[in-house]
Amino acid sequence: MIGIIGAMQIEVDAIKQKLTKTKEIKIGSITFVVGEYNNQEFVIAQCGIGKVFAAICAQTMIMHFNPKYILNIGVGGSLSKNLNVGYIAISSALVQHDMDTSPLGDPKGLISGINVIEIPADKDLINKIEQAVKKASINYEIGVIGSGDQFINSVEKKDFIKKTFNAIACDMEGAAIAQVCYVNNVPFAAIRAISDNADGKSHVDYSDFIQIAVNNTLKVFSNLY
């Protein structure tokens, strides 16, 4: 079984509609949809926005469904000149850009307990996703994705994340799911379809272009499986 998590309904609905033999299983506040696509079994969930909801969903999915890997899909903001709206960012690693114990002498982004800054994505998954994106004829970049409980809407914050963590895209959930997978030894990767440029106009761009980004995520999924 393969696990797929998205933060918003619009991000997961199109993939849910591709499944057959579906059933819904509600655990706590989360509804998990189990079904099949091309003879492969999936469990899909909408986690909600932000790192806490994302972590709750990932841990629940692992404990109840034991997926062989988890794929986090969704939209994100571009931090790279190579990623325009609709393009795809594939995670090589994920960081929590709002994690900061630097007053205690730690580097910014260090996650206490596991003592890493970058949580690596699974290399086999990265390769599979890259081939699927190529088949879908969508421009892409592989690199670090930065997550935090913030919708990035300023050039200053965008530049901070890009320069501090060498990140190519930002979101609000990926690194939390990655951390849960890391401590549970579950392979993980994230796909981010670019919906905005994470600058002073990102709130406008997001509303205008989210559907384009979601449609491109669906194209990647169709070529991945």
C-alpha positions in Angstrom: 0.0 0.0 0.0 1.2 3.5 -0.9 0.3 6.5 1.2 -0.5 9.9 -0.2 -1.0 13.0 1.9 -2.1 16.4 0.7 -3.0 19.4 2.9 -6.1 20.7 1.1 -9.2 19.1 -0.5 -8.4 20.5 -3.9 -4.9 18.7 -3.8 -6.3 15.2 -3.1 -9.7 15.1 -4.7 -8.6 14.6 -8.3 -6.4 11.6 -7.3 -9.2 10.1 -5.1 -11.5 10.2 -8.2 -9.0 7.9 -10.0 -9.3 5.2 -7.4 -11.6 2.2 -7.7 -12.9 -0.2 -5.0 -12.8 2.7 -2.5 -13.7 2.8 1.1 -13.5 5.5 3.7 -12.0 4.9 7.2 -12.3 7.7 9.7 -9.7 7.8 12.4 -10.0 10.8 14.8 -10.6 13.8 12.6 -9.0 12.4 9.5 -10.8 10.5 6.8 -8.6 8.0 5.0 -9.7 6.8 1.5 -8.4 3.3 0.6 -8.7 2.2 -3.0 -6.9 0.9 -6.1 -5.4 2.4 -9.2 -3.7 0.3 -11.9 -3.6 -2.7 -9.6 -1.8 -0.8 -6.9 -3.4 -0.1 -3.5 -3.4 3.4 -2.1 -4.4 5.2 1.1 -5.0 8.9 0.6 -5.7 11.6 3.2 -6.2 15.3 3.5 -4.2 16.3 6.5 -5.1 20.0 6.9 -2.9 23.0 6.7 0.3 23.3 8.8 2.9 21.1 10.4 0.9 19.8 13.3 -2.0 18.6 11.2 0.5 17.1 8.8 2.4 15.2 11.5 -0.8 13.9 13.1 -1.9 12.5 9.7 1.4 10.9 8.8 1.8 9.2 12.2 -1.8 7.9 12.1 -1.4 6.7 8.5 1.8 4.8 9.4 0.3 3.2 12.5 -3.0 2.1 10.9 -2.0 1.3 7.3 1.7 0.6 7.3 2.4 2.1 3.9 5.6 1.0 2.1 6.2 4.7 1.5 4.5 8.1 1.8 4.3 10.7 -1.0 3.3 14.2 0.0 1.7 16.1 -2.8 0.5 19.7 -3.0 1.3 23.2 -4.1 4.2 25.4 -3.0 5.9 28.7 -3.5 8.9 29.1 -5.8 12.3 30.1 -4.4 14.1 29.3 -7.6 14.5 31.2 -10.8 14.1 27.9 -12.6 10.6 27.2 -11.1 7.7 29.1 -12.6 4.0 28.6 -11.9 3.0 25.1 -12.8 6.5 23.7 -12.7 7.3 20.9 -10.3 9.7 20.9 -7.3 10.9 17.4 -6.3 12.4 17.1 -2.8 15.9 16.0 -2.4 15.6 16.9 1.3 13.2 18.9 3.5 14.0 21.4 6.2 11.9 23.3 8.8 12.8 26.9 8.1 11.0 28.1 11.2 12.8 25.8 13.6 15.3 28.0 15.4 17.2 27.2 18.6 20.2 29.2 17.4 20.3 31.3 20.6 21.4 28.1 22.3 24.3 27.7 19.8 22.6 25.4 17.3 22.5 26.1 13.6 19.2 27.4 12.3 16.8 24.6 11.3 18.4 22.0 13.5 15.7 19.5 14.7 16.5 18.5 18.2 16.1 14.8 19.0 17.2 13.6 15.5 19.9 16.4 15.3 19.6 17.0 11.6 18.7 20.0 9.5 18.0 18.4 6.2 15.7 15.3 6.2 16.6 13.3 3.1 14.0 12.1 0.7 14.2 8.5 -0.5 16.5 8.3 -3.6 14.5 5.6 -5.4 11.3 7.7 -5.0 13.1 10.8 -6.3 14.2 8.9 -9.4 10.7 7.5 -10.0 9.1 11.0 -9.6 11.7 12.5 -11.9 10.9 10.0 -14.7 7.1 10.6 -14.2 7.6 14.4 -14.5 9.6 13.9 -17.6 6.9 11.8 -19.1 4.4 14.5 -18.3 6.6 17.0 -20.1 6.6 19.4 -17.2 9.6 21.5 -16.3 11.1 20.6 -12.9 13.9 21.0 -10.4 15.2 18.7 -7.7 16.3 20.3 -4.4 15.6 21.2 -0.8 12.0 22.2 0.1 11.6 24.4 3.2 8.5 24.0 5.4 7.1 26.3 8.1 3.8 27.4 9.6 3.8 30.5 7.4 2.5 31.5 4.0 5.5 33.2 2.5 4.5 36.6 1.2 7.6 38.7 1.3 10.9 39.0 -0.6 12.8 39.2 2.6 11.4 35.9 4.0 11.8 34.3 0.6 15.5 35.3 0.5 16.1 34.1 4.0 14.8 30.6 3.3 16.6 30.4 0.0 20.0 31.6 1.3 19.9 29.9 4.7 18.8 26.5 3.5 19.6 26.6 -0.3 15.9 25.8 -0.8 14.2 25.8 -4.2 10.6 25.9 -2.9 8.5 26.4 0.3 5.4 24.9 1.8 3.7 24.4 5.1 3.6 20.6 5.6 6.3 18.6 3.9 9.1 18.7 6.4 6.7 17.7 9.2 5.6 14.6 7.3 9.3 13.9 6.4 10.2 14.0 10.1 7.5 11.5 11.1 8.6 9.2 8.3 12.2 9.6 9.3 11.7 8.5 12.9 9.5 5.6 11.7 11.9 4.5 9.0 9.3 4.9 6.2 10.5 6.1 2.8 9.3 9.5 1.9 9.3 12.2 -0.9 7.4 15.4 -1.6 6.2 16.9 -4.9 5.3 20.6 -5.0 3.6 22.1 -8.0 4.4 25.8 -8.0 1.4 28.0 -7.4 3.1 31.3 -6.6 6.5 33.0 -6.3 6.5 33.4 -2.5 6.9 37.2 -2.8 4.7 40.2 -2.1 2.2 39.1 -4.8 2.1 35.4 -3.7 -1.5 35.7 -2.2 -2.8 36.9 -5.6 -0.8 34.4 -7.7 -1.9 31.5 -5.4 -5.6 32.2 -6.0 -5.1 32.6 -9.7 -2.8 29.6 -10.4 -3.6 26.9 -7.8 -5.7 24.9 -10.3 -2.9 24.9 -12.8 -0.6 23.5 -10.2 -3.0 20.9 -9.0 -3.7 19.7 -12.6 0.1 19.2 -13.2 0.3 17.2 -9.9 -2.4 14.9 -11.3 -0.4 14.5 -14.6 2.6 13.4 -12.6 0.6 11.0 -10.5 -0.9 9.4 -13.7 2.6 8.9 -15.1 4.0 7.7 -11.8 1.5 4.8 -11.5 
